[in-house]
Short mmCIF file of C-alpha atoms and ligand atoms in Angstrom, two decimals:
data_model
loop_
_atom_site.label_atom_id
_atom_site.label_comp_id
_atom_site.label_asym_id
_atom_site.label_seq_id
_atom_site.Cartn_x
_atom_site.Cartn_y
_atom_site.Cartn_z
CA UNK H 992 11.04 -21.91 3.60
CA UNK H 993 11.41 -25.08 1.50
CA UNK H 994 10.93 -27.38 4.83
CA UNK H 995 8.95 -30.94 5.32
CA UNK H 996 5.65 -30.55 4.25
CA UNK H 997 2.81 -32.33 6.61
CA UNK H 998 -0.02 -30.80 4.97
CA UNK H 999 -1.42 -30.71 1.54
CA UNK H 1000 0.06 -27.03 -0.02
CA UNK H 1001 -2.97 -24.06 0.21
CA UNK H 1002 -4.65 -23.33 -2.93
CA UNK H 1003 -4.11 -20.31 -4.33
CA UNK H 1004 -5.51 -18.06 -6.96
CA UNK H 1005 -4.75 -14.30 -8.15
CA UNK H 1006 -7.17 -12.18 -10.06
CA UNK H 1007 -5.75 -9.53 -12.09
CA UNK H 1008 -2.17 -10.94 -13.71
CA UNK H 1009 -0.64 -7.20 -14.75
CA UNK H 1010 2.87 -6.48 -13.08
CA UNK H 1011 2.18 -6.48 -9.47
CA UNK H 1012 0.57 -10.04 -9.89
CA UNK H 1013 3.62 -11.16 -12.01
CA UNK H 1014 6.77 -9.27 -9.80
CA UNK H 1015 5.35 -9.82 -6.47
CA UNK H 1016 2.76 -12.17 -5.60
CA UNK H 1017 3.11 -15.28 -8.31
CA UNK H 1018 6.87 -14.89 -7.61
CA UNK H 1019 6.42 -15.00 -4.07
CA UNK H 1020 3.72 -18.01 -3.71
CA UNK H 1021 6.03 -20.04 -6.25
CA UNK H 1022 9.43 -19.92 -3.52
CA UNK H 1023 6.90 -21.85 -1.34
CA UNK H 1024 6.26 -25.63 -0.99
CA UNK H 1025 3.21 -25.12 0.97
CA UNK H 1026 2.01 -23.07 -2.02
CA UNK H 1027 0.42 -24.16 -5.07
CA UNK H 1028 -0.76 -21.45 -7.77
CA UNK H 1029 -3.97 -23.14 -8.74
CA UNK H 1030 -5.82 -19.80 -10.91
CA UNK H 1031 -5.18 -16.56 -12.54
CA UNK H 1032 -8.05 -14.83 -13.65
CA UNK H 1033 -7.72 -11.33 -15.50
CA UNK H 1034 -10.85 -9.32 -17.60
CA UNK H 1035 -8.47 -10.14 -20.52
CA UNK H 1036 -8.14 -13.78 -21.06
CA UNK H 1037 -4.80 -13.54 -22.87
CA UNK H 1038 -3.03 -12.08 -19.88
CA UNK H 1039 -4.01 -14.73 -17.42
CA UNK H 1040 -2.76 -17.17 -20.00
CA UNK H 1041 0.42 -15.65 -19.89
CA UNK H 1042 0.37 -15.47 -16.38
CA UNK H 1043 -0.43 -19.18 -15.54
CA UNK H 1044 2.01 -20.28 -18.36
CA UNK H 1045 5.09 -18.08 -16.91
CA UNK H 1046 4.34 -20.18 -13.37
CA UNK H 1047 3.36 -23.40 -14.37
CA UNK H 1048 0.50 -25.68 -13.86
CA UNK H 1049 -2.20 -22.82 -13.15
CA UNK H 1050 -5.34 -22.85 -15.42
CA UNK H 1051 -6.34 -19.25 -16.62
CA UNK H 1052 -9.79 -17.96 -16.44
CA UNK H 1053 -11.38 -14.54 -17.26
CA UNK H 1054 -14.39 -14.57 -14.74
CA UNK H 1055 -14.18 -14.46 -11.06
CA UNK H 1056 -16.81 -15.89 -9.76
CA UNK H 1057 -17.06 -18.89 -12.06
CA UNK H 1058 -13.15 -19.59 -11.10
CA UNK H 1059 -14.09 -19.58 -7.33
CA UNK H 1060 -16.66 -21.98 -7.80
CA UNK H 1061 -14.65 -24.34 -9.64
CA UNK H 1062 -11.19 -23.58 -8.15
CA UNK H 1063 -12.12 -23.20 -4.44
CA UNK H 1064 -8.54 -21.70 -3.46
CA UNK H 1065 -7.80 -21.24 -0.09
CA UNK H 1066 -5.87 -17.99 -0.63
CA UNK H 1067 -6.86 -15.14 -3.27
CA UNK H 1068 -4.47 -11.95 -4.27
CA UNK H 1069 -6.46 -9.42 -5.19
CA UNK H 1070 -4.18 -7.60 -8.02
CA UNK H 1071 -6.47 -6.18 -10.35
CA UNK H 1072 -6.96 -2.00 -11.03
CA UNK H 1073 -8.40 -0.21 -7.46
CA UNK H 1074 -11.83 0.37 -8.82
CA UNK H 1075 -12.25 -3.51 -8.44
CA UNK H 1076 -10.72 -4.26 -5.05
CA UNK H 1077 -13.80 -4.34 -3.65
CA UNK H 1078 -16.10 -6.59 -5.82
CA UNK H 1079 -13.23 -9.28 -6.09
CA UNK H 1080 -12.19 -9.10 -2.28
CA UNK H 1081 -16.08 -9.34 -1.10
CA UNK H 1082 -16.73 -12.04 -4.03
CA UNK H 1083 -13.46 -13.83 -2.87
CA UNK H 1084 -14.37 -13.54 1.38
CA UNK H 1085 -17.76 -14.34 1.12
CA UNK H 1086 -16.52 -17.92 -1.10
CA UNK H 1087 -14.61 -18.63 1.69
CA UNK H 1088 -11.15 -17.58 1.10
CA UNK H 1089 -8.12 -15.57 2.90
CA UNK H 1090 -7.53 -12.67 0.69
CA UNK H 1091 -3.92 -10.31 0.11
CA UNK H 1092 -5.26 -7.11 -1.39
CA UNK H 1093 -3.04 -4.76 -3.42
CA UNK H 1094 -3.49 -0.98 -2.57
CA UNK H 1095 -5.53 0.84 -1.85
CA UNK H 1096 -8.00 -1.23 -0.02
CA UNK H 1097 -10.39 0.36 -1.88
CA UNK H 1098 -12.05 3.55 -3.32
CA UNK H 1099 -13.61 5.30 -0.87
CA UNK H 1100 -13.58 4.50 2.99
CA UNK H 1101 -17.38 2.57 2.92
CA UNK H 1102 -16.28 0.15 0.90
CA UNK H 1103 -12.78 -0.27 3.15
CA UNK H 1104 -15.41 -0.77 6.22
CA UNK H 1105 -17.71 -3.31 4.56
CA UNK H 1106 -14.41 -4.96 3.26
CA UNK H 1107 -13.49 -5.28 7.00
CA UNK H 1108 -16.95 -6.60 8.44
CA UNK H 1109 -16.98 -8.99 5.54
CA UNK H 1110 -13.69 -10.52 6.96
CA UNK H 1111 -14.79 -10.37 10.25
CA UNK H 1112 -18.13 -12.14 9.46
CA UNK H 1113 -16.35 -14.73 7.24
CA UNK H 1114 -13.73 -15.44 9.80
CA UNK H 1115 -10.93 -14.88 7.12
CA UNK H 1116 -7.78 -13.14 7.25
CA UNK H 1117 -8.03 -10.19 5.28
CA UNK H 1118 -4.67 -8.27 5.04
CA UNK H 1119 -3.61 -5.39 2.48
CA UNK H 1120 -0.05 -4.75 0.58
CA UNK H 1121 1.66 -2.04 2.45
CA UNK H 1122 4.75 -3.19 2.10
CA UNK H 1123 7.09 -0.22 3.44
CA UNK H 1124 5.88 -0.96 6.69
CA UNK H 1125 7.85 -4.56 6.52
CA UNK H 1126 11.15 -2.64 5.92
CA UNK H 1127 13.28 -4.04 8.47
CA UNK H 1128 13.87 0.06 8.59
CA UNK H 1129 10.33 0.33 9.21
CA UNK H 1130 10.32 -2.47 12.09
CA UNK H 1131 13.49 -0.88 13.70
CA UNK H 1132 12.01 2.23 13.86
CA UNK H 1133 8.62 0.91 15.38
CA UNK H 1134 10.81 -0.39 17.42
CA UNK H 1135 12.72 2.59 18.82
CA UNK H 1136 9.46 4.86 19.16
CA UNK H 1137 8.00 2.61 21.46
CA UNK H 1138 11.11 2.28 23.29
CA UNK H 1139 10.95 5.49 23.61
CA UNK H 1140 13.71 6.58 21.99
CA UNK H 1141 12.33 9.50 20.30
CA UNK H 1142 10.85 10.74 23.33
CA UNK H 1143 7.25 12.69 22.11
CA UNK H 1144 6.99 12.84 18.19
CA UNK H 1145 4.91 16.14 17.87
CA UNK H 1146 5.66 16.78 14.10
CA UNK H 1147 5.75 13.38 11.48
CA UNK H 1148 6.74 14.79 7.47
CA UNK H 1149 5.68 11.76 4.95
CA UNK H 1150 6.59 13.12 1.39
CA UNK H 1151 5.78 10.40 -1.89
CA UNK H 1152 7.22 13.05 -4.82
CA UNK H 1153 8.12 12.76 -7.95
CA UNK H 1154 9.43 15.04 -10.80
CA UNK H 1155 7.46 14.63 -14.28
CA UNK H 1156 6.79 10.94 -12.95
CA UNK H 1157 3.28 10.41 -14.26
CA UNK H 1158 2.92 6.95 -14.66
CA UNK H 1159 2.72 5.80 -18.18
CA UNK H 1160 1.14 2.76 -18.42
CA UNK H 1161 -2.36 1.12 -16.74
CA UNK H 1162 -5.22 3.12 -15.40
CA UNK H 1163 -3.18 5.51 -13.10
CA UNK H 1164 -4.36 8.81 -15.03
CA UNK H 1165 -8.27 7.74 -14.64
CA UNK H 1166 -9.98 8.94 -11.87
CA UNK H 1167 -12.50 6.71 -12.20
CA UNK H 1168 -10.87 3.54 -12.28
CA UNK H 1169 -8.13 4.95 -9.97
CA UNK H 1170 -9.52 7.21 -7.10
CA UNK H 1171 -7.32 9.23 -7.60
CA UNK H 1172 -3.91 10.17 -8.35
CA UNK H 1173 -0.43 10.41 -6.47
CA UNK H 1174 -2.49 10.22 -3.19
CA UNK H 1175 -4.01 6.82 -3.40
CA UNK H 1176 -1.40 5.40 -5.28
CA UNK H 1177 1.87 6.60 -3.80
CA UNK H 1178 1.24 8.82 -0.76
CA UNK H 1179 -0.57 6.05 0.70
CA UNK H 1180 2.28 3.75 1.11
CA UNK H 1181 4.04 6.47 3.63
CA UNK H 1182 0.93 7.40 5.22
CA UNK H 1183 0.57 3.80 6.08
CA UNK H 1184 4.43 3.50 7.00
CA UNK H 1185 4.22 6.80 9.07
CA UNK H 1186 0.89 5.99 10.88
CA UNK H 1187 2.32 2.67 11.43
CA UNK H 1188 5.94 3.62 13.40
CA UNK H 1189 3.59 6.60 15.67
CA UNK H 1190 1.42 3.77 16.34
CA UNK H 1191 -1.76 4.11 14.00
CA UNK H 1192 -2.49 7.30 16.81
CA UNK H 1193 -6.47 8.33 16.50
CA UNK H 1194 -6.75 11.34 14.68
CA UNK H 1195 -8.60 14.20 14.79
CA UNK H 1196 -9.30 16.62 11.55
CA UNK H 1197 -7.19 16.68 8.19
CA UNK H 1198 -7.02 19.31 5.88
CA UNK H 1199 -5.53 19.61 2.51
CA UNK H 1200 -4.76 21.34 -0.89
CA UNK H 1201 -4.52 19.80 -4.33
CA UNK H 1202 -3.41 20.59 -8.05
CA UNK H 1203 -3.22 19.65 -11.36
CA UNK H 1204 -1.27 21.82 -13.07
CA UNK H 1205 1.11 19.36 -15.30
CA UNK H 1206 -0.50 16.51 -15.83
CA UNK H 1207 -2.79 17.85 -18.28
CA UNK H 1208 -0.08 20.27 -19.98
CA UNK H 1209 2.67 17.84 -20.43
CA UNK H 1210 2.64 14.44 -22.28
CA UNK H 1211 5.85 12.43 -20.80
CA UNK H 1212 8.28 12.20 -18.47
CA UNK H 1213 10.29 9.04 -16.61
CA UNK H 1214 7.83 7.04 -16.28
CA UNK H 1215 6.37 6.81 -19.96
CA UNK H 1216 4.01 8.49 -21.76
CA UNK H 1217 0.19 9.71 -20.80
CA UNK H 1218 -2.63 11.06 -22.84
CA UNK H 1219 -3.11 14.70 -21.44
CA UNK H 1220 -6.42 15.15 -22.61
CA UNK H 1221 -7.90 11.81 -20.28
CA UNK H 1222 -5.93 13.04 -16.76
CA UNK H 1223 -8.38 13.23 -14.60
CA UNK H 1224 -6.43 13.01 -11.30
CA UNK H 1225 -4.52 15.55 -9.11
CA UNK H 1226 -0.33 16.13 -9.91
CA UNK H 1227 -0.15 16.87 -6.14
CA UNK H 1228 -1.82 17.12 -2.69
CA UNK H 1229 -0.10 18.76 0.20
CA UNK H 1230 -2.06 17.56 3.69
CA UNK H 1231 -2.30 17.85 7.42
CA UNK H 1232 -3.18 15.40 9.62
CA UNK H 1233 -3.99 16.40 13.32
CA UNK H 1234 -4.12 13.82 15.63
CA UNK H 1235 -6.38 13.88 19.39
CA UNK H 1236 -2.72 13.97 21.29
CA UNK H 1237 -1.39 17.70 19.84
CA UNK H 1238 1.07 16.11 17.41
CA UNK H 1239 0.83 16.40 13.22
CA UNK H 1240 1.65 14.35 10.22
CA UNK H 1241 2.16 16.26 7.17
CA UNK H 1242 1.72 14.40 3.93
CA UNK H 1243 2.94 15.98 0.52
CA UNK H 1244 2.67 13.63 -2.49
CA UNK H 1245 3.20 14.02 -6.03
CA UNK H 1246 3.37 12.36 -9.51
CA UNK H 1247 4.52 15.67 -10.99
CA UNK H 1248 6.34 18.23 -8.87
CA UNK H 1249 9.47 20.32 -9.70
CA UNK H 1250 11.48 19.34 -6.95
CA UNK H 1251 15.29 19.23 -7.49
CA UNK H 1252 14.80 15.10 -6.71
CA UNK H 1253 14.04 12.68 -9.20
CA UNK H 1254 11.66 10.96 -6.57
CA UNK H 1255 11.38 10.58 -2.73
CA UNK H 1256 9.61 8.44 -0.79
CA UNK H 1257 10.62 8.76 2.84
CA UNK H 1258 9.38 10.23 6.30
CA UNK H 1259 11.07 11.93 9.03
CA UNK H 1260 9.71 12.22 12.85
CA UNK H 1261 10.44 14.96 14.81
CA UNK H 1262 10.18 13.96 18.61
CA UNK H 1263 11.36 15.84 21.91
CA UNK H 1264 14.56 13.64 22.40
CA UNK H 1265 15.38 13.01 19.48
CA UNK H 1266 14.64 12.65 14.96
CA UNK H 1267 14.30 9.62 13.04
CA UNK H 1268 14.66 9.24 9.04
CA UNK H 1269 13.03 5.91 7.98
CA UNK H 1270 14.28 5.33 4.44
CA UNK H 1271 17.42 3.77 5.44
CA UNK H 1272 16.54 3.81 8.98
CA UNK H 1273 18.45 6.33 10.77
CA UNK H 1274 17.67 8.13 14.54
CA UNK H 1275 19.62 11.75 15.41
CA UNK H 1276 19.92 14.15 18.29
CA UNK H 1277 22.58 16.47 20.21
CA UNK H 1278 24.13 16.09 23.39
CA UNK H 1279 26.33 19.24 24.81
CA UNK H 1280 25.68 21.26 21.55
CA UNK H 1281 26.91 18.58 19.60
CA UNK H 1282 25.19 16.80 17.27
CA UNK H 1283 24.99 12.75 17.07
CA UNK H 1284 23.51 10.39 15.04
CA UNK H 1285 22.30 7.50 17.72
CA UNK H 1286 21.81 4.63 14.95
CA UNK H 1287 21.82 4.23 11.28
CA UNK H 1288 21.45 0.92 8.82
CA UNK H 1289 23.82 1.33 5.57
CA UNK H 1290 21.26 1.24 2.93
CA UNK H 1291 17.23 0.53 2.80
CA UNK H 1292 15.53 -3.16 2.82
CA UNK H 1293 14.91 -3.58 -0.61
CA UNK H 1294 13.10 -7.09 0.60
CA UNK H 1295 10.20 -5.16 2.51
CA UNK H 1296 7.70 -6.26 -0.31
CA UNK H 1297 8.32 -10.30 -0.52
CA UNK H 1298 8.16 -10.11 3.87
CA UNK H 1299 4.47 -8.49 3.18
CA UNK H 1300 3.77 -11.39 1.53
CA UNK H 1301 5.33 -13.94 3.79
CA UNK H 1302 3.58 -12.30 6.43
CA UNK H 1303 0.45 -12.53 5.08
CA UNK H 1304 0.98 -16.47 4.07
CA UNK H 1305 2.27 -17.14 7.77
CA UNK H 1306 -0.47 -15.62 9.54
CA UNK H 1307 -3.20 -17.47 7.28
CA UNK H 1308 -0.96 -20.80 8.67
CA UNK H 1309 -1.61 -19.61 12.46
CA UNK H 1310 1.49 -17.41 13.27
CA UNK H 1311 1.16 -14.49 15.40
CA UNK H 1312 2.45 -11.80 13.13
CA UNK H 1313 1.36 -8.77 13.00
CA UNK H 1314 -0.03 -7.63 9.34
CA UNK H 1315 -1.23 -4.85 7.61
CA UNK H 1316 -5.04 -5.53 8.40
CA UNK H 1317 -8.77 -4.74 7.32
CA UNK H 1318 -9.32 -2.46 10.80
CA UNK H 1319 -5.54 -0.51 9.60
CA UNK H 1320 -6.92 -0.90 5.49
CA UNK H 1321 -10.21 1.34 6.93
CA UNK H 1322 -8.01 3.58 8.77
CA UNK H 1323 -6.01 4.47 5.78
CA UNK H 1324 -9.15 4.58 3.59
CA UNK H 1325 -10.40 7.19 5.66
CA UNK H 1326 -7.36 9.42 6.16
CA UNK H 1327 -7.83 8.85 2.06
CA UNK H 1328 -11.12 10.22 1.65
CA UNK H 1329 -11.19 13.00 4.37
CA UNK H 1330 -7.51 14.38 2.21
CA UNK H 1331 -9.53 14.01 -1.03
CA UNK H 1332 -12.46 15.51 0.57
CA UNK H 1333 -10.75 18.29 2.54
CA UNK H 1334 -8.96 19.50 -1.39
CA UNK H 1335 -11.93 19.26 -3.06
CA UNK H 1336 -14.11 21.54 -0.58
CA UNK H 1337 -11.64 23.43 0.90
CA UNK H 1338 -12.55 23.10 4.11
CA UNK H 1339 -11.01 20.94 7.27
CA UNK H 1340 -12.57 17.78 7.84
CA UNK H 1341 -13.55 16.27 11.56
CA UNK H 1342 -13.22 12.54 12.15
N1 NAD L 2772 2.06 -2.54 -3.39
C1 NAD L 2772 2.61 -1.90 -4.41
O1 NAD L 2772 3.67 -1.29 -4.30
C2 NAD L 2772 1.96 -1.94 -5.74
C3 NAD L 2772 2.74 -1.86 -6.91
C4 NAD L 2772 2.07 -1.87 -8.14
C5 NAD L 2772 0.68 -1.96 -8.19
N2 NAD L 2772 -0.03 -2.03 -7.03
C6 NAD L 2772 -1.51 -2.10 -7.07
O2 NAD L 2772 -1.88 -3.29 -7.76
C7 NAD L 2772 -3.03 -3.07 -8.57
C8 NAD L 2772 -2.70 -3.43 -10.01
O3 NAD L 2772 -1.61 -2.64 -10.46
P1 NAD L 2772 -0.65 -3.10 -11.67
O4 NAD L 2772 0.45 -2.11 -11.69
O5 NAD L 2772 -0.36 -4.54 -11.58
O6 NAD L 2772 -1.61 -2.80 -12.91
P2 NAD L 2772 -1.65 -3.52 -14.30
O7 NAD L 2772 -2.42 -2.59 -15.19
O8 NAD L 2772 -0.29 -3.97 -14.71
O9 NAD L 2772 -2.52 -4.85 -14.01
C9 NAD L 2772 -3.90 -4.86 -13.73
C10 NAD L 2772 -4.48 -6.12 -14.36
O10 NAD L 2772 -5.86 -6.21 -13.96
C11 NAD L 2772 -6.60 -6.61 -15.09
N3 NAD L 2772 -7.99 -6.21 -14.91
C12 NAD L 2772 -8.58 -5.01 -15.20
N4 NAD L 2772 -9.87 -5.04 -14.86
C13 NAD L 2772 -10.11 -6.28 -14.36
C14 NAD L 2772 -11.27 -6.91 -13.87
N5 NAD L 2772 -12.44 -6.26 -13.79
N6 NAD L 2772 -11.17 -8.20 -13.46
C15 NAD L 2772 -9.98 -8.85 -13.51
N7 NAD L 2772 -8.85 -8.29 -13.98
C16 NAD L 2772 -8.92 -7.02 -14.40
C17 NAD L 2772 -5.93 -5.96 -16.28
O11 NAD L 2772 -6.25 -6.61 -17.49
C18 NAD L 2772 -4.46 -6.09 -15.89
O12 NAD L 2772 -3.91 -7.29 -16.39
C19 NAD L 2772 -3.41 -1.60 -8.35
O13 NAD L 2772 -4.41 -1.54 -7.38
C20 NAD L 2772 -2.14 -0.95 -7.82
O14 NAD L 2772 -2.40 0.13 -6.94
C21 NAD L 2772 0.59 -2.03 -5.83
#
């Protein structure tokens, strides 16, 4: 990474500096040489201070637009609460910059799509945080799908669970700020993995059920405390996703379940010749009434979210590499919303 630099380093700025700012992307951009962390801007002065001061040189502003102007960064990370991805990605595409989006993309799937024109129209690379699906796990799987491996995968199970594990800190409770609850915060990372191994495969209706049943009885649990009265989200959603060629992805998320587990996040495909288990990558079958496990890694990637990141940074510099992008972000918006909408109606929805 650290090699001979030819170019001036990219300019880059990050609006909201809470944890996923701080862990992941100013942690990342500072390994680099080609990098320079130029702004952080966060709604609460204070915190970009702290920010900018933990990396170095970075000045600290508290309004957006006024820091593009002035800052003109090449590269923005958009890490501030979902309710905002939109305004800061659009401000931050239409000044002229490549933007890395925490997730969601969005809050509902019309903002996703005008998220994704703007980048077209703008000519900038506009890519989004899914990070499980840079799990060398992830990769080897794509990998032996389309090699065929699994033969046809007619059933895909994507479960995000976790007992009593209501966040307890930021805006994760509030509906309004949020979008919603385990779904768009932690089902969609193995919706996007799964959708990404079967090949982002063009689906056809998706129904769903949803509950809140403890997150507005209970107060705590691993994760912190919560105010009981002010949940406003679901505690779980159990979905179905049909797709046009026959096969199904079932999705069951949760910030509160009881589930003998602490937490899972993980999916398994079912295919004709044989299973796969992504979380660590593993591929099974039988031969002669025997049963054989084909290939299996030791433990997980636990690097998948820094290679998000370089992926992103390369593919701004002109690599081929394949990200998680705006046309995918939409995708996953919309799977989003039709789950959401399915719940709250009852009823299946067409796409
Ligand atoms: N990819 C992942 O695994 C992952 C992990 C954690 C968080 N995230 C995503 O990152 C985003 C932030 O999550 P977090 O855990 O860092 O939250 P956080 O609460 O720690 O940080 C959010 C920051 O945004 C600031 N903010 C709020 N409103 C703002 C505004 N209008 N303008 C600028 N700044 C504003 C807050 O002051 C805070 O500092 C969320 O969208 C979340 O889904 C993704």
């Amino acid at each position: 990474m650290k090699s001979a630099m030819t170019h001036s380093p990219l300019r880059v700025a990050i609006i909201g500096a809470g944890q996923v700012a701080d862990k992941v992307h100013a942690s990342y951009y500072c390994t680099r040489e080609d990098l320079e962390l130029v702004a952080v801007c966060d709604s609460r002065l204070s915190q970009a201070q702290a920010l900018a001061e933990k990396y170095g040189q970075a000045q600290a502003w508290e309004d957006p637009q006024l820091m593009l102007k002035a800052v003109k960064p090449d590269i923005v990370s958009i890490c501030s609460p979902n309710r905002f991805h939109f305004e800061h990605t659009l401000l931050a595409l239409e000044a002229g910059c490549h933007v890395m989006c925490e997730k969601p993309p969005a809050m509902t799937a019309e903002q996703a799509l005008i998220m994704c024109k703007t980048a077209r129209r703008m000519g900038k690379v506009l890519a989004y945080d899914f990070h499980h699906r840079f799990a060398l796990d992830t990769q080897l799987l794509r990998e032996q799908v389309t090699t065929g491996v699994l033969g046809e995968i007619y059933v895909t199970n994507a479960r995000a669970l976790r007992r009593c594990g209501v966040p307890g800190w930021g805006v994760f409770t509030n509906k309004a700020l949020q979008g919603g609850g385990p779904l768009i915060d932690l089902g969609v990372h193995m919706l996007d993995a799964a959708m990404y191994v079967l090949g982002f495969p063009l689906v056809k209706r998706v129904w769903a059920h949803s509950f809140q049943k403890i997150g507005t009885q209970k107060h705590c649990g691993q994760f912190g405390e919560w105010d009981p009265a002010n949940y406003t989200v679901e505690d779980s959603l159990f979905g179905t996703i049909e797709f046009h060629n026959g096969s199904i992805l079932r999705l069951e998320t949760a910030f509160a379940l009881n589930i003998p587990e602490q937490s899972i996040m993980n999916v398994n495909f079912c295919g004709d010749k044989a299973g796969a288990t992504l979380f660590p990558a593993q591929v099974y079958t039988d031969r002669n009434g025997e049963l054989e496990t084909l290939f299996t890694r030791e433990q997980a990637d636990d690097q998948r979210h820094f290679r998000s990141m370089e992926a992103f940074v390369n593919h701004v510099q002109g690599q081929a590499i394949t990200i998680a992008d705006a046309e995918q972000g939409f995708v996953i918006q919309q799977l989003v919303a039709a789950l959401y909408q399915s719940a709250e109606t009852g009823m299946c929805v067409e796409l």
